[in-house]
Structures are given as C-alpha cells and as structure tokens.
PDB file of C-alpha atoms and ligand atoms in Angstrom:
ATOM      1  CA  MET A   1       0.000   0.000   0.000  1.00 98.00           C
ATOM      2  CA  ASN A   2       1.118   3.524  -0.766  1.00 98.00           C
ATOM      3  CA  ILE A   3       1.231   5.386   2.561  1.00 98.00           C
ATOM      4  CA  LEU A   4       1.616   9.112   3.164  1.00 98.00           C
ATOM      5  CA  VAL A   5       2.752  10.248   6.615  1.00 98.00           C
ATOM      6  CA  LEU A   6       2.408  13.908   7.605  1.00 98.00           C
ATOM      7  CA  ASN A   7       4.454  14.842  10.669  1.00 98.00           C
ATOM      8  CA  GLY A   8       3.082  18.130  12.008  1.00 98.00           C
ATOM      9  CA  SER A   9       5.807  18.670  14.584  1.00 98.00           C
ATOM     10  CA  PRO A  10       8.228  21.515  13.888  1.00 98.00           C
ATOM     11  CA  ARG A  11      10.905  19.317  15.501  1.00 97.00           C
ATOM     12  CA  PRO A  12      12.105  16.732  12.989  1.00 94.00           C
ATOM     13  CA  CYS A  13      13.855  14.387  15.430  1.00 95.00           C
ATOM     14  CA  ASP A  14      11.842  14.416  18.620  1.00 97.00           C
ATOM     15  CA  ASN A  15       8.771  12.755  20.173  1.00 98.00           C
ATOM     16  CA  THR A  16       6.365  12.672  17.231  1.00 98.00           C
ATOM     17  CA  ALA A  17       9.198  11.753  14.869  1.00 98.00           C
ATOM     18  CA  ALA A  18       9.924   8.716  17.070  1.00 98.00           C
ATOM     19  CA  LEU A  19       6.367   7.438  16.536  1.00 98.00           C
ATOM     20  CA  VAL A  20       6.688   8.170  12.810  1.00 98.00           C
ATOM     21  CA  ASP A  21       9.996   6.252  12.693  1.00 98.00           C
ATOM     22  CA  SER A  22       8.465   3.243  14.447  1.00 98.00           C
ATOM     23  CA  PHE A  23       5.478   3.249  12.110  1.00 98.00           C
ATOM     24  CA  THR A  24       7.687   3.636   9.040  1.00 98.00           C
ATOM     25  CA  GLU A  25      10.026   0.821  10.056  1.00 98.00           C
ATOM     26  CA  GLU A  26       7.114  -1.553  10.687  1.00 98.00           C
ATOM     27  CA  ALA A  27       5.244  -0.572   7.528  1.00 98.00           C
ATOM     28  CA  ARG A  28       8.293  -0.789   5.255  1.00 98.00           C
ATOM     29  CA  GLY A  29       9.195  -4.102   6.887  1.00 98.00           C
ATOM     30  CA  ALA A  30       5.743  -5.348   5.892  1.00 98.00           C
ATOM     31  CA  GLY A  31       6.394  -4.317   2.281  1.00 98.00           C
ATOM     32  CA  HIS A  32       4.495  -1.011   2.151  1.00 98.00           C
ATOM     33  CA  GLN A  33       5.740   2.126   0.424  1.00 98.00           C
ATOM     34  CA  VAL A  34       5.948   5.045   2.885  1.00 98.00           C
ATOM     35  CA  SER A  35       6.505   8.748   2.083  1.00 98.00           C
ATOM     36  CA  ILE A  36       7.072  11.099   5.013  1.00 98.00           C
ATOM     37  CA  PHE A  37       6.604  14.844   4.900  1.00 98.00           C
ATOM     38  CA  GLN A  38       7.884  16.916   7.792  1.00 97.00           C
ATOM     39  CA  ILE A  39       5.190  19.575   7.521  1.00 98.00           C
ATOM     40  CA  GLY A  40       5.651  21.183  10.933  1.00 97.00           C
ATOM     41  CA  ASN A  41       8.434  23.480   9.779  1.00 95.00           C
ATOM     42  CA  LYS A  42       7.185  24.080   6.239  1.00 97.00           C
ATOM     43  CA  ASP A  43       5.412  27.054   4.732  1.00 98.00           C
ATOM     44  CA  ILE A  44       1.889  25.659   4.665  1.00 98.00           C
ATOM     45  CA  ARG A  45      -0.889  28.209   4.838  1.00 98.00           C
ATOM     46  CA  GLY A  46      -4.565  27.775   5.492  1.00 98.00           C
ATOM     47  CA  CYS A  47      -7.104  27.490   2.676  1.00 98.00           C
ATOM     48  CA  LYS A  48      -8.259  30.869   1.371  1.00 98.00           C
ATOM     49  CA  LYS A  49     -11.397  29.526  -0.276  1.00 98.00           C
ATOM     50  CA  CYS A  50     -10.556  31.175  -3.574  1.00 98.00           C
ATOM     51  CA  ASP A  51     -12.176  28.081  -5.119  1.00 98.00           C
ATOM     52  CA  ALA A  52      -9.675  27.949  -8.011  1.00 98.00           C
ATOM     53  CA  CYS A  53      -9.364  24.234  -7.159  1.00 98.00           C
ATOM     54  CA  ARG A  54     -13.046  23.561  -7.794  1.00 97.00           C
ATOM     55  CA  ALA A  55     -12.533  23.478 -11.568  1.00 97.00           C
ATOM     56  CA  THR A  56     -10.609  20.163 -11.354  1.00 97.00           C
ATOM     57  CA  LEU A  57     -10.732  18.971  -7.714  1.00 97.00           C
ATOM     58  CA  ASP A  58      -7.361  17.355  -8.413  1.00 96.00           C
ATOM     59  CA  GLY A  59      -5.081  19.136  -5.976  1.00 97.00           C
ATOM     60  CA  ASN A  60      -4.557  22.197  -8.159  1.00 97.00           C
ATOM     61  CA  CYS A  61      -4.291  24.815  -5.433  1.00 98.00           C
ATOM     62  CA  ALA A  62      -3.631  28.429  -6.392  1.00 98.00           C
ATOM     63  CA  GLN A  63      -1.412  28.973  -3.330  1.00 98.00           C
ATOM     64  CA  LYS A  64       2.161  28.187  -4.330  1.00 97.00           C
ATOM     65  CA  ASP A  65       3.581  27.306  -0.931  1.00 98.00           C
ATOM     66  CA  ASP A  66       5.137  24.043   0.325  1.00 98.00           C
ATOM     67  CA  MET A  67       1.861  22.155  -0.137  1.00 98.00           C
ATOM     68  CA  GLN A  68       2.834  21.923  -3.795  1.00 98.00           C
ATOM     69  CA  GLU A  69       5.443  19.279  -2.813  1.00 97.00           C
ATOM     70  CA  ILE A  70       2.816  17.268  -0.968  1.00 98.00           C
ATOM     71  CA  TYR A  71      -0.101  17.320  -3.420  1.00 98.00           C
ATOM     72  CA  PRO A  72       1.390  14.644  -5.746  1.00 98.00           C
ATOM     73  CA  ALA A  73       1.807  12.284  -2.773  1.00 98.00           C
ATOM     74  CA  MET A  74      -1.756  13.084  -1.668  1.00 98.00           C
ATOM     75  CA  ARG A  75      -3.037  12.263  -5.144  1.00 98.00           C
ATOM     76  CA  SER A  76      -1.584   8.744  -5.021  1.00 98.00           C
ATOM     77  CA  CYS A  77      -1.782   7.776  -1.343  1.00 98.00           C
ATOM     78  CA  GLU A  78      -3.985   4.904  -0.262  1.00 98.00           C
ATOM     79  CA  MET A  79      -3.361   5.438   3.434  1.00 98.00           C
ATOM     80  CA  LEU A  80      -2.899   8.717   5.302  1.00 98.00           C
ATOM     81  CA  VAL A  81      -1.119   8.813   8.647  1.00 99.00           C
ATOM     82  CA  ILE A  82      -1.412  12.060  10.541  1.00 98.00           C
ATOM     83  CA  ALA A  83       1.222  12.493  13.246  1.00 98.00           C
ATOM     84  CA  SER A  84       1.171  15.565  15.458  1.00 98.00           C
ATOM     85  CA  PRO A  85       2.105  16.853  18.858  1.00 98.00           C
ATOM     86  CA  ILE A  86      -0.780  18.304  20.823  1.00 98.00           C
ATOM     87  CA  TYR A  87      -0.523  22.076  20.816  1.00 98.00           C
ATOM     88  CA  TYR A  88      -3.054  23.938  22.891  1.00 98.00           C
ATOM     89  CA  TYR A  89      -5.407  20.961  23.081  1.00 98.00           C
ATOM     90  CA  SER A  90      -5.423  20.294  19.353  1.00 98.00           C
ATOM     91  CA  LEU A  91      -3.333  19.408  16.289  1.00 98.00           C
ATOM     92  CA  THR A  92      -0.486  21.796  15.459  1.00 98.00           C
ATOM     93  CA  GLY A  93      -1.356  24.726  13.220  1.00 98.00           C
ATOM     94  CA  GLN A  94       0.569  23.302  10.248  1.00 97.00           C
ATOM     95  CA  THR A  95      -1.179  19.945  10.601  1.00 98.00           C
ATOM     96  CA  HIS A  96      -4.528  21.669  10.567  1.00 98.00           C
ATOM     97  CA  CYS A  97      -3.546  23.827   7.592  1.00 98.00           C
ATOM     98  CA  ALA A  98      -2.465  20.730   5.621  1.00 98.00           C
ATOM     99  CA  ILE A  99      -5.809  19.062   6.355  1.00 98.00           C
ATOM    100  CA  GLU A 100      -7.654  22.215   5.239  1.00 98.00           C
ATOM    101  CA  ARG A 101      -5.715  22.210   1.988  1.00 98.00           C
ATOM    102  CA  ILE A 102      -7.074  18.747   1.110  1.00 98.00           C
ATOM    103  CA  TYR A 103     -10.054  20.893   0.070  1.00 98.00           C
ATOM    104  CA  ALA A 104      -8.210  21.133  -3.282  1.00 98.00           C
ATOM    105  CA  PHE A 105      -9.261  17.482  -3.812  1.00 98.00           C
ATOM    106  CA  GLU A 106     -12.307  17.533  -1.515  1.00 95.00           C
ATOM    107  CA  ARG A 107     -11.500  13.856  -0.893  1.00 96.00           C
ATOM    108  CA  LEU A 108      -8.183  12.134  -1.631  1.00 98.00           C
ATOM    109  CA  PRO A 109      -8.919  10.039  -4.712  1.00 97.00           C
ATOM    110  CA  LYS A 110      -7.252   6.762  -3.650  1.00 98.00           C
ATOM    111  CA  LEU A 111      -7.575   7.051   0.124  1.00 98.00           C
ATOM    112  CA  LYS A 112      -8.843   3.915   1.848  1.00 98.00           C
ATOM    113  CA  LYS A 113      -7.227   3.816   5.289  1.00 98.00           C
ATOM    114  CA  ALA A 114      -5.896   6.171   7.951  1.00 98.00           C
ATOM    115  CA  ALA A 115      -4.247   6.323  11.350  1.00 99.00           C
ATOM    116  CA  LEU A 116      -3.442   9.028  13.888  1.00 98.00           C
ATOM    117  CA  LEU A 117      -0.237   9.272  15.967  1.00 98.00           C
ATOM    118  CA  LEU A 118      -0.218  11.837  18.782  1.00 98.00           C
ATOM    119  CA  THR A 119       2.261  12.975  21.419  1.00 98.00           C
ATOM    120  CA  ALA A 120       1.558  15.339  24.300  1.00 98.00           C
ATOM    121  CA  GLY A 121       3.138  16.671  27.447  1.00 98.00           C
ATOM    122  CA  GLY A 122       0.078  15.882  29.541  1.00 97.00           C
ATOM    123  CA  SER A 123      -3.427  16.033  28.128  1.00 94.00           C
ATOM    124  CA  GLY A 124      -5.723  17.480  25.494  1.00 96.00           C
ATOM    125  CA  PHE A 125      -6.251  14.802  22.823  1.00 98.00           C
ATOM    126  CA  THR A 126     -10.011  15.272  22.372  1.00 98.00           C
ATOM    127  CA  SER A 127     -10.085  17.985  19.735  1.00 98.00           C
ATOM    128  CA  ALA A 128      -7.284  16.432  17.631  1.00 98.00           C
ATOM    129  CA  ILE A 129      -9.054  13.064  17.626  1.00 98.00           C
ATOM    130  CA  GLN A 130     -12.381  14.678  16.757  1.00 98.00           C
ATOM    131  CA  THR A 131     -10.845  16.546  13.811  1.00 98.00           C
ATOM    132  CA  TYR A 132      -9.302  13.311  12.520  1.00 98.00           C
ATOM    133  CA  LYS A 133     -12.562  11.390  12.960  1.00 98.00           C
ATOM    134  CA  ASP A 134     -14.711  14.064  11.339  1.00 98.00           C
ATOM    135  CA  ALA A 135     -12.388  15.137   8.510  1.00 98.00           C
ATOM    136  CA  VAL A 136     -10.425  12.020   7.574  1.00 98.00           C
ATOM    137  CA  ILE A 137     -12.730   9.181   8.581  1.00 98.00           C
ATOM    138  CA  GLY A 138     -16.144  10.832   8.249  1.00 98.00           C
ATOM    139  CA  HIS A 139     -15.714  13.313   5.418  1.00 98.00           C
ATOM    140  CA  MET A 140     -13.022  11.543   3.373  1.00 97.00           C
ATOM    141  CA  GLY A 141     -14.361   8.059   4.036  1.00 98.00           C
ATOM    142  CA  ALA A 142     -11.105   6.414   5.148  1.00 98.00           C
ATOM    143  CA  LYS A 143     -11.202   3.400   7.436  1.00 98.00           C
ATOM    144  CA  ASP A 144      -9.592   4.123  10.802  1.00 98.00           C
ATOM    145  CA  LEU A 145      -6.817   1.618  11.583  1.00 98.00           C
ATOM    146  CA  GLY A 146      -5.952   3.097  14.956  1.00 98.00           C
ATOM    147  CA  ILE A 147      -5.133   6.069  17.126  1.00 98.00           C
ATOM    148  CA  VAL A 148      -1.959   6.149  19.231  1.00 98.00           C
ATOM    149  CA  LYS A 149      -1.946   8.666  22.105  1.00 98.00           C
ATOM    150  CA  THR A 150       1.249   9.116  24.090  1.00 98.00           C
ATOM    151  CA  VAL A 151       2.074  11.367  27.038  1.00 98.00           C
ATOM    152  CA  GLY A 152       5.607  12.397  27.980  1.00 98.00           C
ATOM    153  CA  SER A 153       8.080   9.618  27.175  1.00 97.00           C
ATOM    154  CA  GLN A 154       5.368   7.049  26.363  1.00 98.00           C
ATOM    155  CA  PHE A 155       6.228   7.448  22.680  1.00 97.00           C
ATOM    156  CA  LYS A 156       9.105   5.023  23.455  1.00 95.00           C
ATOM    157  CA  SER A 157       6.910   2.571  25.369  1.00 98.00           C
ATOM    158  CA  ALA A 158       6.156  -1.031  24.504  1.00 98.00           C
ATOM    159  CA  THR A 159       2.453  -0.136  24.541  1.00 98.00           C
ATOM    160  CA  ALA A 160       2.922   2.487  21.797  1.00 98.00           C
ATOM    161  CA  GLN A 161       5.099   0.106  19.765  1.00 98.00           C
ATOM    162  CA  ASN A 162       2.463  -2.624  20.054  1.00 98.00           C
ATOM    163  CA  GLN A 163      -0.290  -0.231  18.990  1.00 98.00           C
ATOM    164  CA  ILE A 164       1.756   0.778  15.949  1.00 98.00           C
ATOM    165  CA  ARG A 165       2.408  -2.874  15.106  1.00 98.00           C
ATOM    166  CA  GLU A 166      -1.320  -3.524  15.325  1.00 98.00           C
ATOM    167  CA  ILE A 167      -2.065  -0.646  12.919  1.00 98.00           C
ATOM    168  CA  VAL A 168       0.443  -2.049  10.431  1.00 98.00           C
ATOM    169  CA  ARG A 169      -0.983  -5.552  10.845  1.00 98.00           C
ATOM    170  CA  LYS A 170      -4.429  -4.196   9.857  1.00 98.00           C
ATOM    171  CA  ILE A 171      -3.184  -2.520   6.661  1.00 98.00           C
TER     172      ILE A 171
HETATM  173  C1  LIG B   1       3.086  25.585  21.706  1.00 91.78           C
HETATM  174  C2  LIG B   1       2.945  24.300  22.462  1.00 91.78           C
HETATM  175  C3  LIG B   1       1.702  23.916  22.947  1.00 91.78           C
HETATM  176  C4  LIG B   1       1.544  22.718  23.641  1.00 91.78           C
HETATM  177  N1  LIG B   1       0.301  22.377  24.106  1.00 91.78           N
HETATM  178  C5  LIG B   1       0.143  21.210  24.770  1.00 91.78           C
HETATM  179  C6  LIG B   1      -1.159  20.815  25.258  1.00 91.78           C
HETATM  180  O1  LIG B   1      -2.165  21.487  25.076  1.00 91.78           O
HETATM  181  N2  LIG B   1      -1.255  19.647  25.926  1.00 91.78           N
HETATM  182  C7  LIG B   1      -0.162  18.847  26.157  1.00 91.78           C
HETATM  183  O2  LIG B   1      -0.321  17.804  26.782  1.00 91.78           O
HETATM  184  N3  LIG B   1       1.066  19.176  25.678  1.00 91.78           N
HETATM  185  C8  LIG B   1       1.239  20.329  24.998  1.00 91.78           C
HETATM  186  N4  LIG B   1       2.481  20.665  24.494  1.00 91.78           N
HETATM  187  C9  LIG B   1       3.596  19.694  24.630  1.00 91.78           C
HETATM  188  C10 LIG B   1       3.815  18.875  23.345  1.00 91.78           C
HETATM  189  O3  LIG B   1       2.600  18.347  22.849  1.00 91.78           O
HETATM  190  C11 LIG B   1       4.753  17.706  23.598  1.00 91.78           C
HETATM  191  O4  LIG B   1       5.949  18.146  24.181  1.00 91.78           O
HETATM  192  C12 LIG B   1       5.030  16.942  22.319  1.00 91.78           C
HETATM  193  O5  LIG B   1       5.399  15.621  22.595  1.00 91.78           O
HETATM  194  C13 LIG B   1       6.125  17.604  21.466  1.00 91.78           C
HETATM  195  O6  LIG B   1       6.286  16.826  20.305  1.00 91.78           O
HETATM  196  P1  LIG B   1       7.636  16.899  19.425  1.00 91.78           P
HETATM  197  O7  LIG B   1       8.745  16.384  20.280  1.00 91.78           O
HETATM  198  O8  LIG B   1       7.368  16.028  18.254  1.00 91.78           O
HETATM  199  O9  LIG B   1       7.819  18.331  19.039  1.00 91.78           O
HETATM  200  C14 LIG B   1       2.663  21.859  23.836  1.00 91.78           C
HETATM  201  C15 LIG B   1       3.910  22.249  23.329  1.00 91.78           C
HETATM  202  C16 LIG B   1       4.060  23.456  22.665  1.00 91.78           C
HETATM  203  C17 LIG B   1       5.414  23.849  22.121  1.00 91.78           C
END
C-alpha cells in the first residue's frame, strides 16, 4: 500500500518523529511504500477559499507554498497517517492547515485507510481526535486503523510500539 505520513511537529527528530519512525520501520518491513513529509516546519498556509481548485478537484491549489510538494503524494496515497504533537489541546497549526488544503481534492482520490499518531506533554487529545474522525474518517471516508496517544516519554513505550504494530498488521 502507498502510505503518506504527515508529521506536524516543527521538531524533525523528537517525540512525534519517534512514533513516525516506528510506524515507518514496521510498515516498510511489511512491504508497504511510505513517504514522510515533515510539515511542521514548512510554509503551509490555510485554505483561502478562492475556489480555483473547484474546476478540477485534483489538488490544483492556487497557493504556491510548500503544499505543492505534498499534493502529488496526496493524489496517489492509499493510506494517510497524521502524526502531530498536541498544541493547545489540538493538532499543530501546520497539521490543521495541511488538512484544510485537502479541500483542493475535496476527498483524496485513492484514500482507503488512515491512522493518527499523537504525542503530548500531559493532556488534550479530544479535539485532535475529533478533527481526525470528522475530517479524515467521516468526510473523506477512510477506514480508521488506529489512534496512538502518548504522554511524555510514552512514545518510546512497549504499549505504543504494540499499537503501531497492530495498525500495520491491519493494513
Ligand atoms: C506551543 C505548544 C503547545 C503545547 N500544548 C500542549 C497541550 O495542550 N497539551 C499537552 O499535553 N502538551 C502540549 N504541548 C507539549 C507537546 O505536545 C509535547 O511536548 C510533544 O510531545 C512535542 O512533540 P515533538 O517532540 O514532536 O515536538 C505543547 C507544546 C508546545 C510547544
């Protein structure tokens, strides 16, 4: 399966990246193709609703920012993994902006499955999970393969690793 992972942390080598690395190692080991985009430190703006995309609904967004690198991978992905730290009780701003910009497709054309990987210092997963469930599972019609929530150093825990293994097993 062709898998797209969006890491919404601005820190490329820290907690969320550790979950992404574990997922990627498991998924590649199982023979899947995984593309990772470190979106947390990219120039990704929110949708402006100019509606230029509505003519094709094929990821042709008028905003020429770093989303342009990601649209081709979005066009072909069959599974979307959203990885994000919790910032102020939600996904990071860049993660949310990238989800908004899927508007340029309305729904990803090949998307069948999805998963959510979250890290936090303490609490506040509710809104991030709701956004994922409403936007990716509900609106885009992907099947949820699992949600991993980690607090503090739990991203290294056997529980998190087992949950990731279980997601990959279900692909
Ligand atoms: C701006 C900001 C807001 C944060 N808000 C929350 C929060 O609401 N709840 C929480 O538990 N942790 C919060 N954190 C902590 C991060 O979610 C946590 O440290 C996370 O694992 C960092 O991921 P990273 O290492 O991939 O950057 C916040 C951190 C920052 C920088």
